Structure formats: C-alpha cells, structure tokens
XYZ file of N, CA and C in Angstrom:
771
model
N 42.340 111.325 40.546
C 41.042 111.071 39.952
C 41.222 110.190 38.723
N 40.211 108.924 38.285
C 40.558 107.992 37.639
C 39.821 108.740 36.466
N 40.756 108.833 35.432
C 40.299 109.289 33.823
C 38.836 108.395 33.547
N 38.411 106.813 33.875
C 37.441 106.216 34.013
C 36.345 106.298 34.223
N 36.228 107.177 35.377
C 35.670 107.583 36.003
C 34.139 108.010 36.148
N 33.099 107.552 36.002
C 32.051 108.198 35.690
C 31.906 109.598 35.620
N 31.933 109.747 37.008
C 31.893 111.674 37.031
C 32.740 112.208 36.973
N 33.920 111.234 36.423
C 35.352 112.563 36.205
C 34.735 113.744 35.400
N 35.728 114.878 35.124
C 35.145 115.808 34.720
C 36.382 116.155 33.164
N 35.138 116.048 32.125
C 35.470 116.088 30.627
C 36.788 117.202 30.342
N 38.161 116.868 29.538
C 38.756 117.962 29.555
C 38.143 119.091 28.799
N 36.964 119.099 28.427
C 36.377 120.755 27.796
C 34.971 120.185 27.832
N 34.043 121.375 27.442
C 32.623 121.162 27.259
C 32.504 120.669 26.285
N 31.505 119.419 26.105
C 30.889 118.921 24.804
C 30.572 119.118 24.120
N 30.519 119.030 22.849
C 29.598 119.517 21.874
C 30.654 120.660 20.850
N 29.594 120.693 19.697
C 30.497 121.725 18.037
C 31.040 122.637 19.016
N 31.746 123.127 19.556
C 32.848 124.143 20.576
C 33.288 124.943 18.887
N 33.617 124.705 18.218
C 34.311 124.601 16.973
C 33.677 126.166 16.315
N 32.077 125.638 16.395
C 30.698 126.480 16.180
C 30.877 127.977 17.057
N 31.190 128.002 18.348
C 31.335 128.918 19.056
C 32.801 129.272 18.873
N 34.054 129.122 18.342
C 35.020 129.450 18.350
C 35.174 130.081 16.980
N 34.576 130.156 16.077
C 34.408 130.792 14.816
C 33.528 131.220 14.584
N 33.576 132.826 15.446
C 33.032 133.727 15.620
C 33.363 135.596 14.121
N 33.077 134.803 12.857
C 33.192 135.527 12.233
C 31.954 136.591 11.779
N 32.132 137.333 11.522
C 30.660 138.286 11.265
C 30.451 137.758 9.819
N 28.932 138.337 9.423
C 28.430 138.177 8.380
C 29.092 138.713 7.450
N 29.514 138.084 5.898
C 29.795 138.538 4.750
C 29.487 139.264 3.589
N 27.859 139.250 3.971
C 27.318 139.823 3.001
C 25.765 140.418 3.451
N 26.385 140.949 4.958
C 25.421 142.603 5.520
C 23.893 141.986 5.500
N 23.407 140.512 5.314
C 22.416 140.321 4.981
C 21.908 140.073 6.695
N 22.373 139.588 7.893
C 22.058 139.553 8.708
C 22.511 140.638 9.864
N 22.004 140.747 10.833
C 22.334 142.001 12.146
C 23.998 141.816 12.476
N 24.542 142.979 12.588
C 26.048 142.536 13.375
C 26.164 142.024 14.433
N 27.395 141.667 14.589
C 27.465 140.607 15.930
C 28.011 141.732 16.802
N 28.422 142.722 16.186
C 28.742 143.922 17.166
C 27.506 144.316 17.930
N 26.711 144.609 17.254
C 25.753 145.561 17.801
C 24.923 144.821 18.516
N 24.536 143.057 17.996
C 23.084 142.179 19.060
C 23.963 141.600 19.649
N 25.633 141.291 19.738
C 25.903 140.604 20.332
C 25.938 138.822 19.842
N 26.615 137.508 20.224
C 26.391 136.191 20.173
C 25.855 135.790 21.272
N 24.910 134.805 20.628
C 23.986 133.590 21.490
C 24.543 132.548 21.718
N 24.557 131.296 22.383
C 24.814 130.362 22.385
C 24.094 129.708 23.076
N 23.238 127.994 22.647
C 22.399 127.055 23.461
C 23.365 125.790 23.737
N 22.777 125.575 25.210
C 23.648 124.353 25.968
C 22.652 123.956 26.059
N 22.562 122.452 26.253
C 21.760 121.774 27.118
C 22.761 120.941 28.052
N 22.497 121.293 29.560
C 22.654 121.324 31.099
C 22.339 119.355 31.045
N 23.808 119.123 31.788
C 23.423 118.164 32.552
C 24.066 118.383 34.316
N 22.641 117.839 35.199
C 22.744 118.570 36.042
C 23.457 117.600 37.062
N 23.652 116.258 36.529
C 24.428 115.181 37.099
C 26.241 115.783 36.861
N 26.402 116.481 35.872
C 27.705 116.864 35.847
C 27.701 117.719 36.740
N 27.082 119.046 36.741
C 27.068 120.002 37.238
C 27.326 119.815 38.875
N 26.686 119.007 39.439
C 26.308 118.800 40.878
C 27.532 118.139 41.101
N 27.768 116.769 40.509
C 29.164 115.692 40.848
C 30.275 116.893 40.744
N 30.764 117.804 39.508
C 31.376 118.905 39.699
C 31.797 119.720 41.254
N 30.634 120.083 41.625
C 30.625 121.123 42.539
C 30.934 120.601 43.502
N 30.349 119.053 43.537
C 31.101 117.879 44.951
C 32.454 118.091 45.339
N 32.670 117.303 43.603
C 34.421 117.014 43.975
C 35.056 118.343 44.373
N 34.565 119.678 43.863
C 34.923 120.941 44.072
C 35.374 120.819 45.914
N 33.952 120.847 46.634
C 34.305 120.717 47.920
C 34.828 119.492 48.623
N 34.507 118.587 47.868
C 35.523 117.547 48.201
C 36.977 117.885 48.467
N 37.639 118.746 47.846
C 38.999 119.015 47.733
C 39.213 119.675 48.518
N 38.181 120.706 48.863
C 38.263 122.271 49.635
C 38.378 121.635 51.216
N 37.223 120.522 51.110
C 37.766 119.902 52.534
C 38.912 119.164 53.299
N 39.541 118.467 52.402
C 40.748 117.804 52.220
C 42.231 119.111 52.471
N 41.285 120.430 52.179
C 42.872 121.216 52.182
C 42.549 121.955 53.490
N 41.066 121.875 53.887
C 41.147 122.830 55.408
C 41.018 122.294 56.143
N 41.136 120.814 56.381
C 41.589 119.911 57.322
C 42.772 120.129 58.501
N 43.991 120.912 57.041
C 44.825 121.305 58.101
C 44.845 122.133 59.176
N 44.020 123.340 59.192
C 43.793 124.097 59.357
C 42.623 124.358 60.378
N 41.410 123.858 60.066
C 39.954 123.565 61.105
C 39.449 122.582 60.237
N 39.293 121.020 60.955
C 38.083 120.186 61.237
C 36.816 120.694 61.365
N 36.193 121.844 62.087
C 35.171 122.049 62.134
C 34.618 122.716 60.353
N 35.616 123.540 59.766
C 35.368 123.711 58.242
C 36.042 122.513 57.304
N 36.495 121.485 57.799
C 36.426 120.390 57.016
C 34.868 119.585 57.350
N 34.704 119.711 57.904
C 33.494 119.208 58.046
C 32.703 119.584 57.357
N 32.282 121.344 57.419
C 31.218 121.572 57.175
C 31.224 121.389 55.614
N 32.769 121.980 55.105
C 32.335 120.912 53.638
C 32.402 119.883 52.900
N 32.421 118.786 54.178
C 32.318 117.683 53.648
C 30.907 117.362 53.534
N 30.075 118.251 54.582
C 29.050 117.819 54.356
C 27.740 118.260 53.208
N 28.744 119.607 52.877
C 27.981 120.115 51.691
C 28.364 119.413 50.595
N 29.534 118.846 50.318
C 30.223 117.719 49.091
C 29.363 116.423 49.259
N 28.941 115.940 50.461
C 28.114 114.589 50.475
C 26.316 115.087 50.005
N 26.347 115.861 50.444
C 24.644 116.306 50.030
C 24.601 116.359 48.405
N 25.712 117.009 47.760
C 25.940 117.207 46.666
C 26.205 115.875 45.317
N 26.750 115.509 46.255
C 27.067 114.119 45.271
C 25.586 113.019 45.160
N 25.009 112.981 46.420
C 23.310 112.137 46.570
C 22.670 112.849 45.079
N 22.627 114.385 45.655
C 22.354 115.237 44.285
C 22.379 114.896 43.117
N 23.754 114.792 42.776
C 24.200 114.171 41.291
C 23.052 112.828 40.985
N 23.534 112.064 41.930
C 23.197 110.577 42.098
C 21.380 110.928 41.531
N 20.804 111.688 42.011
C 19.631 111.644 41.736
C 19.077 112.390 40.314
N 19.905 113.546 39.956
C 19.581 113.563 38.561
C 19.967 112.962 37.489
N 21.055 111.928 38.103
C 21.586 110.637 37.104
C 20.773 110.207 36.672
N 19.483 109.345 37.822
C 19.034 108.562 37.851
C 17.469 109.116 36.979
N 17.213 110.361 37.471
C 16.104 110.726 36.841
C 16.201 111.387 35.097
N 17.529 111.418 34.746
C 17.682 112.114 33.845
C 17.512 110.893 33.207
N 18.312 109.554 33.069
C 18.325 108.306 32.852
C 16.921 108.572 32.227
N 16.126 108.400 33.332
C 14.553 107.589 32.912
C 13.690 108.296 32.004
N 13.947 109.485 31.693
C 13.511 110.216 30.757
C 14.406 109.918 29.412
N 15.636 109.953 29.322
C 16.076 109.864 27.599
C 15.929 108.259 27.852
N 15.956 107.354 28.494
C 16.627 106.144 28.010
C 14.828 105.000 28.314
N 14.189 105.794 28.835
C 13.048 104.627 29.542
C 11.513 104.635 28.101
N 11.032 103.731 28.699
C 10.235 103.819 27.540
C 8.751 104.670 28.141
N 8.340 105.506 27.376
C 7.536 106.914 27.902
C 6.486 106.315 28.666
N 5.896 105.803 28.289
C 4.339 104.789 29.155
C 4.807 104.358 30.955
N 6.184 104.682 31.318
C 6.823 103.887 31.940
C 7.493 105.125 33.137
N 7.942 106.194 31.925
C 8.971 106.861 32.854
C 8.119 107.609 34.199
N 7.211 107.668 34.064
C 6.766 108.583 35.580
C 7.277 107.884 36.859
N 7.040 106.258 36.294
C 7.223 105.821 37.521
C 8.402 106.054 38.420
N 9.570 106.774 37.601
C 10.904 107.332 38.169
C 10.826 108.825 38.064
N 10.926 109.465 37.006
C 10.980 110.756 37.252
C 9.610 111.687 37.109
N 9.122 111.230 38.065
C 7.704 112.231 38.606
C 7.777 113.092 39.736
N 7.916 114.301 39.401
C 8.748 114.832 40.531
C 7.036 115.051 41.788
N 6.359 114.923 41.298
C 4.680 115.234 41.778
C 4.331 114.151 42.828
N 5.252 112.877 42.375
C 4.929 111.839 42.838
C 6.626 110.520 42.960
N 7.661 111.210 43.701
C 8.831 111.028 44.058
C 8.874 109.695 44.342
N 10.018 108.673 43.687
C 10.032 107.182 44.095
C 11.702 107.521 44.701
N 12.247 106.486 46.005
C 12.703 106.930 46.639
C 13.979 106.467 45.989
N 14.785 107.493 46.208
C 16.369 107.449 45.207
C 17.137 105.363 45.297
N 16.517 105.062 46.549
C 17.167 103.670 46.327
C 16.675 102.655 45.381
N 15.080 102.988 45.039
C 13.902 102.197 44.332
C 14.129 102.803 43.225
N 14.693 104.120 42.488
C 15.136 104.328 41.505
C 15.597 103.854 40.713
N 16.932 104.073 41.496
C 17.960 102.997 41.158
C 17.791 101.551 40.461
N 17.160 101.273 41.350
C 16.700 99.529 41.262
C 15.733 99.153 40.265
N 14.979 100.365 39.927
C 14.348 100.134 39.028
C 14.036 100.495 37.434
N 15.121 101.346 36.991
C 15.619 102.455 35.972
C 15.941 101.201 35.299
N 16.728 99.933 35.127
C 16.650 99.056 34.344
C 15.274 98.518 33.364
N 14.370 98.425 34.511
C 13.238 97.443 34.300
C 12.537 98.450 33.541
N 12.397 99.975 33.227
C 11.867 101.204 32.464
C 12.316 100.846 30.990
N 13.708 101.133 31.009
C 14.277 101.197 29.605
C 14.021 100.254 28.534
N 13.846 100.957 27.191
C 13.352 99.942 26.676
C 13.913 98.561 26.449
N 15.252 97.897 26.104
C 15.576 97.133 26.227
C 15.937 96.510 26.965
N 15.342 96.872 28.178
C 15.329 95.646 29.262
C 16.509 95.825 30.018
N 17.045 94.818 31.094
C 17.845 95.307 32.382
C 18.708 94.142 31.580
N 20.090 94.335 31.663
C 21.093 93.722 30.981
C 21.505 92.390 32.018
N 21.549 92.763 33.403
C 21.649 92.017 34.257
C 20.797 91.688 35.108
N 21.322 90.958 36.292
C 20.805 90.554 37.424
C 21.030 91.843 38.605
N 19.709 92.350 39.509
C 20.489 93.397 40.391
C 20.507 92.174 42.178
N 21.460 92.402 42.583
C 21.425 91.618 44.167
C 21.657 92.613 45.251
N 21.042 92.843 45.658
C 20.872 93.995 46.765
C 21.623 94.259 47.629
N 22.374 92.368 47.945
C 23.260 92.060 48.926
C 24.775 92.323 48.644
N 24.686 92.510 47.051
C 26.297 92.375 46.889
C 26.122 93.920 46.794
N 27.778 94.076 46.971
C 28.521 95.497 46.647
C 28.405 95.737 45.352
N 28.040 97.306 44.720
C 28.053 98.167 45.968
C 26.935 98.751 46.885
N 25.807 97.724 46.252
C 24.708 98.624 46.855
C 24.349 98.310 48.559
N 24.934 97.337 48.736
C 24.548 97.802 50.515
C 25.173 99.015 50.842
N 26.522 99.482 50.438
C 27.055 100.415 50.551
C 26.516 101.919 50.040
N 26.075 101.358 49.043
C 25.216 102.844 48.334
C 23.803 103.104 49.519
N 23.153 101.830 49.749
C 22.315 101.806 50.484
C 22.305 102.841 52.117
N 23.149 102.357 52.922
C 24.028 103.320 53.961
C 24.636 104.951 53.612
N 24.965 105.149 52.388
C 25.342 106.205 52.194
C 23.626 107.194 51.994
N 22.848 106.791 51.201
C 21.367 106.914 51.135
C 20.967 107.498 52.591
N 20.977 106.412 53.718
C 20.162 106.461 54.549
C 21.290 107.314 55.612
N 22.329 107.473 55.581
C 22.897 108.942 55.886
C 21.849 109.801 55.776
N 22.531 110.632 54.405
C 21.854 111.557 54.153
C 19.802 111.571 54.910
N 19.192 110.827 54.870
C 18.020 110.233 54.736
C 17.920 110.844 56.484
N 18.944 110.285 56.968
C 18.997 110.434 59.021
C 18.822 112.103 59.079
N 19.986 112.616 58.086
C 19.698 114.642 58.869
C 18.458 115.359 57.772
N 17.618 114.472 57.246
C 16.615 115.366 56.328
C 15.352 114.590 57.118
N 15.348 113.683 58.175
C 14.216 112.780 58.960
C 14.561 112.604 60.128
N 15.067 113.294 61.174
C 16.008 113.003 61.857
C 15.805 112.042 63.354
N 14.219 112.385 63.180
C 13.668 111.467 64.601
C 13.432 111.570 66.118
N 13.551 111.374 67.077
C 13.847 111.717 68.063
C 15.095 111.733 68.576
N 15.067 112.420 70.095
C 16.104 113.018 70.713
C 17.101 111.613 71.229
N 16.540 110.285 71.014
C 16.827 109.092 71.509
C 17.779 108.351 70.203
N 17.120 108.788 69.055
C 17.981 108.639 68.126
C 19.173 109.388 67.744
N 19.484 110.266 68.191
C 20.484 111.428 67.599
C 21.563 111.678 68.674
N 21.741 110.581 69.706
C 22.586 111.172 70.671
C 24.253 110.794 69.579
N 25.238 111.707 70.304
C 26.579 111.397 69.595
C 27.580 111.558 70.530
N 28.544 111.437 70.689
C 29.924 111.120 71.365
C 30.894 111.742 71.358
N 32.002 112.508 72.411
C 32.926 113.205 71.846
C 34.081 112.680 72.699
N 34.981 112.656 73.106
C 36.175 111.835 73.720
C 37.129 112.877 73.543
N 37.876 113.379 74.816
C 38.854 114.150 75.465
C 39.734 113.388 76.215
N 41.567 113.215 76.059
C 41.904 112.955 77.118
C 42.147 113.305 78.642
N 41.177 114.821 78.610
C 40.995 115.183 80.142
C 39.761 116.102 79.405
N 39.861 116.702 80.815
C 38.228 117.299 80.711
C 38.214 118.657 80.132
N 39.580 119.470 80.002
C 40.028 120.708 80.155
C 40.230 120.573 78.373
N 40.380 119.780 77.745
C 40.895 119.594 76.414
C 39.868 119.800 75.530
N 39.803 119.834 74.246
C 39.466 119.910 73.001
C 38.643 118.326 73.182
N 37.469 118.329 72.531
C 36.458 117.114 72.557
C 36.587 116.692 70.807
N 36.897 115.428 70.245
C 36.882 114.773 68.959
C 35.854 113.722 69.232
N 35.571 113.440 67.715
C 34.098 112.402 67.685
C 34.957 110.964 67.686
N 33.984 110.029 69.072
C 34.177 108.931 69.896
C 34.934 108.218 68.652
N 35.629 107.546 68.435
C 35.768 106.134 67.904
C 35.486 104.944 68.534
N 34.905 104.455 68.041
C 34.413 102.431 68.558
C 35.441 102.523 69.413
N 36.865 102.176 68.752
C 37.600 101.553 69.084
C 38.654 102.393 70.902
N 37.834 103.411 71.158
C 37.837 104.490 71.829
C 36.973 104.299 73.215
N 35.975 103.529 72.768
C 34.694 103.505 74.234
C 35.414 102.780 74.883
N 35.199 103.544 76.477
C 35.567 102.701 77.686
C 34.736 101.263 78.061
N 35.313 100.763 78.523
C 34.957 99.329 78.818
C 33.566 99.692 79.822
N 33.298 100.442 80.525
C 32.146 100.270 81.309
C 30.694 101.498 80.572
N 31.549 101.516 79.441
C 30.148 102.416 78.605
C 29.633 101.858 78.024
N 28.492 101.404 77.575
C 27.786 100.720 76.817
C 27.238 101.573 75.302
N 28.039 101.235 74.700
C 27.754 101.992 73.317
C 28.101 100.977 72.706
N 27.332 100.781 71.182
C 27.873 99.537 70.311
C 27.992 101.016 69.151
N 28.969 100.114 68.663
C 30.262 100.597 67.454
C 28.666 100.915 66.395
N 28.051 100.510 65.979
C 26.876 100.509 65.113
C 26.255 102.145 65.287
N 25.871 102.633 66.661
C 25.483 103.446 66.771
C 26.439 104.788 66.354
N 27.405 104.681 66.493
C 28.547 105.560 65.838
C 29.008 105.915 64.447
N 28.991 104.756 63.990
C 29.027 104.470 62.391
C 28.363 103.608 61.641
N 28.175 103.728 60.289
C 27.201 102.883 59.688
C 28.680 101.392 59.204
N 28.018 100.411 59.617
C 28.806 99.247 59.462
C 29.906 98.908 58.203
N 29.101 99.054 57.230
C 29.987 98.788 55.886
C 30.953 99.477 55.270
N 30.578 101.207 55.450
C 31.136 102.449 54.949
C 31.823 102.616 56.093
N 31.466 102.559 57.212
C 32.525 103.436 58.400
C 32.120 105.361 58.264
N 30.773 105.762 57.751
C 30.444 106.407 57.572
C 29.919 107.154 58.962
N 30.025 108.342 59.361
C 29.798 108.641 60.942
C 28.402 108.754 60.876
N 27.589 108.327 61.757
C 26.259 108.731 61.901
C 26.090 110.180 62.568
N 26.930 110.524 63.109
C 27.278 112.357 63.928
C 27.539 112.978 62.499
N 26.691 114.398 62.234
C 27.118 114.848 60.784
C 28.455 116.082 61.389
N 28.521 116.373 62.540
C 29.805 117.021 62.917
C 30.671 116.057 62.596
N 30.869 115.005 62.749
C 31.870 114.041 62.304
C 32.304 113.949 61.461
N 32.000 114.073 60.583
C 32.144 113.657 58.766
C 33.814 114.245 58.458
N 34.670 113.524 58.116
C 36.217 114.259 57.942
C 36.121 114.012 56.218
N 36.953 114.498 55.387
C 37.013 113.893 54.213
C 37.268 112.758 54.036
N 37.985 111.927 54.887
C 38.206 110.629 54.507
C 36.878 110.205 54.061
N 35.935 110.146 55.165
C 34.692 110.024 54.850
C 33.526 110.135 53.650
N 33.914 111.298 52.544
C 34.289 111.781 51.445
C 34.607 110.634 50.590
N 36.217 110.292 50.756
C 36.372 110.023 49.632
C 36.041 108.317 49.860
N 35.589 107.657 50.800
C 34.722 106.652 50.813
C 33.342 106.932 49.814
N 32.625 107.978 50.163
C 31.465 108.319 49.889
C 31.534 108.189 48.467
N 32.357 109.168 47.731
C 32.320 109.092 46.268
C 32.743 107.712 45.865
N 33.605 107.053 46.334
C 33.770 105.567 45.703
C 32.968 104.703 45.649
N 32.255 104.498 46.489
C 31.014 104.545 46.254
C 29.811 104.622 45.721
N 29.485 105.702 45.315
C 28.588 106.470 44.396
C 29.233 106.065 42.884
N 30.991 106.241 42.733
C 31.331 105.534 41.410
C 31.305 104.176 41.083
N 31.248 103.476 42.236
C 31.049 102.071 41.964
C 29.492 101.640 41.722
N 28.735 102.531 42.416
C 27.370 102.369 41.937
C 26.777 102.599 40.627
N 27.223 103.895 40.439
C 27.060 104.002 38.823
C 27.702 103.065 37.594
N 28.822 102.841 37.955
C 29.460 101.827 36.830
C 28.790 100.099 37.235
N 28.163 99.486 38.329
C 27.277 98.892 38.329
C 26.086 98.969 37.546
N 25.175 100.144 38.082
C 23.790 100.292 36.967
C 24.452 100.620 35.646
N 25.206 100.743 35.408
C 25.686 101.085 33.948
C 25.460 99.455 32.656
N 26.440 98.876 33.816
C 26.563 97.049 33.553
C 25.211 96.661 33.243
N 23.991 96.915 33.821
C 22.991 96.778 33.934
C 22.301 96.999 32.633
N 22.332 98.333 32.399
C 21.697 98.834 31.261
C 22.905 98.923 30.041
N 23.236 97.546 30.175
C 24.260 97.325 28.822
C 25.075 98.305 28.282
N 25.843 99.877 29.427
C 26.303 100.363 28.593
C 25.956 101.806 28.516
N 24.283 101.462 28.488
C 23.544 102.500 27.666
C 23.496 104.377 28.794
N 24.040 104.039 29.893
C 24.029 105.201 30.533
C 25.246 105.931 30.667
N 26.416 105.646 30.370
C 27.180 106.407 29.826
C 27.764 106.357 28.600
N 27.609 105.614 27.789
C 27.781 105.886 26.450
C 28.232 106.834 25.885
N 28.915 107.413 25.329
C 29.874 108.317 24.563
C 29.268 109.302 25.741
N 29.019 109.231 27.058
C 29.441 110.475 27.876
C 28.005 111.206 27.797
N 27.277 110.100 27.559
C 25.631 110.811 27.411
C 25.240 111.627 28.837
N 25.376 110.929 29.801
C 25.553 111.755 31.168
C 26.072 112.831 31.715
N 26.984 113.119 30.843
C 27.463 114.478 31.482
C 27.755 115.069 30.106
N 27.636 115.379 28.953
C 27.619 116.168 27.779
C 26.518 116.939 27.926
N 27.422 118.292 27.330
C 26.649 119.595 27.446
C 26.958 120.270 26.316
N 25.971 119.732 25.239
C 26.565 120.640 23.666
C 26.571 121.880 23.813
N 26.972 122.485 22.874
C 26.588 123.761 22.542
C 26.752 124.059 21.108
N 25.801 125.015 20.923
C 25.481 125.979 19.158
C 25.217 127.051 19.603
N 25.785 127.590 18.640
C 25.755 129.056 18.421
C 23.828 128.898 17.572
N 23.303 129.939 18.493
C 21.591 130.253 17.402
C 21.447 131.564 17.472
N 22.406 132.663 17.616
C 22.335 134.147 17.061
C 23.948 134.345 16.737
N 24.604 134.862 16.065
C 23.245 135.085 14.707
C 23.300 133.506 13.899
N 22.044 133.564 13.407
C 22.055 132.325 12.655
C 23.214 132.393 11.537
N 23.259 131.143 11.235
C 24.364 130.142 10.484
C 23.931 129.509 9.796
N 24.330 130.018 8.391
C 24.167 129.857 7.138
C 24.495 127.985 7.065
C-alpha cells in the first residue's frame, strides 16, 4: 500500500489524541470524578475513511481465501467493491458540503434529490468556491475507467432483463468443476464477443460470481487514481492536510479547564 495514497489509512486517529491520553482527574474537587461519570470523548466521523477502511479490510480477506474457496473470494470481493463506490460517494458528497459554496451545494449532496455519483464527480469542481483548477476530459484516464467501474456496480443494483444477464462458465469436460469463460477461452463456433464478458478498459467481469481479487485490486487503482485526479482539479483542496479522512477528537466530559 502506497504511503501516498489517498485512502491509505493514517498511522493513528487525528486530532489532540494528546487531550484523550491525559486523563488526569480534577485537582481541586471542583468538578464530578472521572471515577464515578466516567470520560467522554467527541469525534467527528469521516465516512470516506471509514468505508475505504473496511474495503481494503476485505480486500485482503479476499486475496487470502482465494487459496482456499473462489466462491468466498468472491463473495468478498464483492462486498470490498460495493464498499469502496461507498467511500467514493461520501468523498464526493462530503467534498460539496465543507468545500462548495452553500447556494450551490444541493446540487451534489441532496440526498432528497440524488445526482448520479459520475455527475458528481464531474461536477464538485464547478461548486467550490474557487473554481475548478483544471480542465476535466471524460476521455482521458482515469475516468473512462472510473466510469466502467460505476456502471458495474450500477448493472447488479438495475439489473435488466434476463437477455442482459446471461454469463459463462467453461469446464474441460462436463464431469468437472465450471470457472467463469475467459474471451480468450470461447470456442470458435460460439458467438460471444469478449465485451459481453468484461468491461473493455478495466477487464472488470460483468458476471458478479466472477469477480477474483485481482479484480479488486484493479478496482481500487482506480478509484485512487480518480481521486488524486479530482484532487488536481480542486487545486489540492480535497485532501489537504488529510481533510478527507481526519477524525479529531476532544475530550468534553469532564470539561477542561
């Protein structure tokens, strides 16, 4: 994992820690003991850490039961890919609230009235108050790629008809264990194009039984190259000393003199 990293994960929680680690009682009996009410402490939650967290969590978990069952590498790869869109979306909405200018922000984070995580994106520059730092091109990387990873997820929450969803499994006899088709796998007199199998750019499976971690760790590269893109964008201003994933904390019982 690259120390760089957008969603790497901070070596400790953010914030006065210092405050919560000097945990001395009162000196002069004027306030309640800390024995008897106990200590408080306030965080404020970022839920883009929290979620990218719990990804890479199963990200890993899938990568190690691979050896073991594909069918539970799968299944959490596919809870690590749902998870990371996740992140991706309270990035984006958390963004438009501290960083956008107020007259402006509904148009992203209205949860009453949802703009769709790709138009987010695209448009969380043009909110903030100082304006979009760059140029966005739809065509360049990474967002066709972010784009496909999107409309993944987008296929098993809309899924369509029975004409859309067929998938592929390939045995070298009939008596054997069935794995998901590869392109490079179809017999010459089947008519399947490689497209319908995988999404072109990512190599991302359109079958969600399919999904191996490799798949994974495409996915998150991805998602990090996207973010450090819109970052470029907004000059900076979205991760900035770690504004994205900092989670202060203070001690507010007992109060502090």
């Amino acid at each position: 994992m690259r120390d760089e990293n957008p969603g790497s994960e901070p070596p400790r929680r953010s914030g006065p820690d210092r405050a919560v680690a000097e945990r001395e009682g009162p000196s002069n009996g004027s306030r309640a003991h800390p024995e008897a009410s106990g200590w408080v402490i306030e965080t404020v939650i970022s839920p883009f850490h929290c979620l990218y967290q719990d990804a890479l969590h199963f990200h890993t978990q899938s990568h190690l039961r691979l050896v073991r069952s594909e069918s539970e590498a799968s299944r959490l790869a596919r809870g690590a890919l749902l998870l990371y869109i996740a992140s991706a979306e309270a990035l984006v909405h958390q963004a438009a609230v501290e960083l956008g200018r107020p007259e402006l922000t509904a148009l992203i984070a209205n949860p009453g009235r949802p703009t769709s995580l790709a138009d987010a994106w695209r448009l969380l520059p043009a909110i903030v108050a100082d304006g979009p730092a760059g140029a966005f091109d739809p065509e360049l990387p990474p967002w066709p790629q972010f784009a496909e990873m999107l409309a993944l997820r987008s296929s098993w929450l809309y899924p369509g008809p029975a004409a859309q969803r067929k998938a592929y499994y390939r045995s070298p006899r009939s008596d054997a264990a069935y794995e998901p088709l590869e392109p490079h796998q179809t017999p010459s007199g089947l008519s399947i194009s490689p497209d319908s199998l995988l999404y072109p750019k990512t190599g991302l499976p359109r079958d969600p039984y399919a999904l191996r971690p490799r798949h994974l760790d495409t996915a998150r590269s991805v998602l990090d190259a996207a973010i450090e893109s819109l970052d470029r964008r907004l000059a900076g201003a979205l991760t900035r000393n770690q504004r994205h994933r900092k989670e202060p904390v203070r001690v507010v019982y007992p109060q502090q003199k």
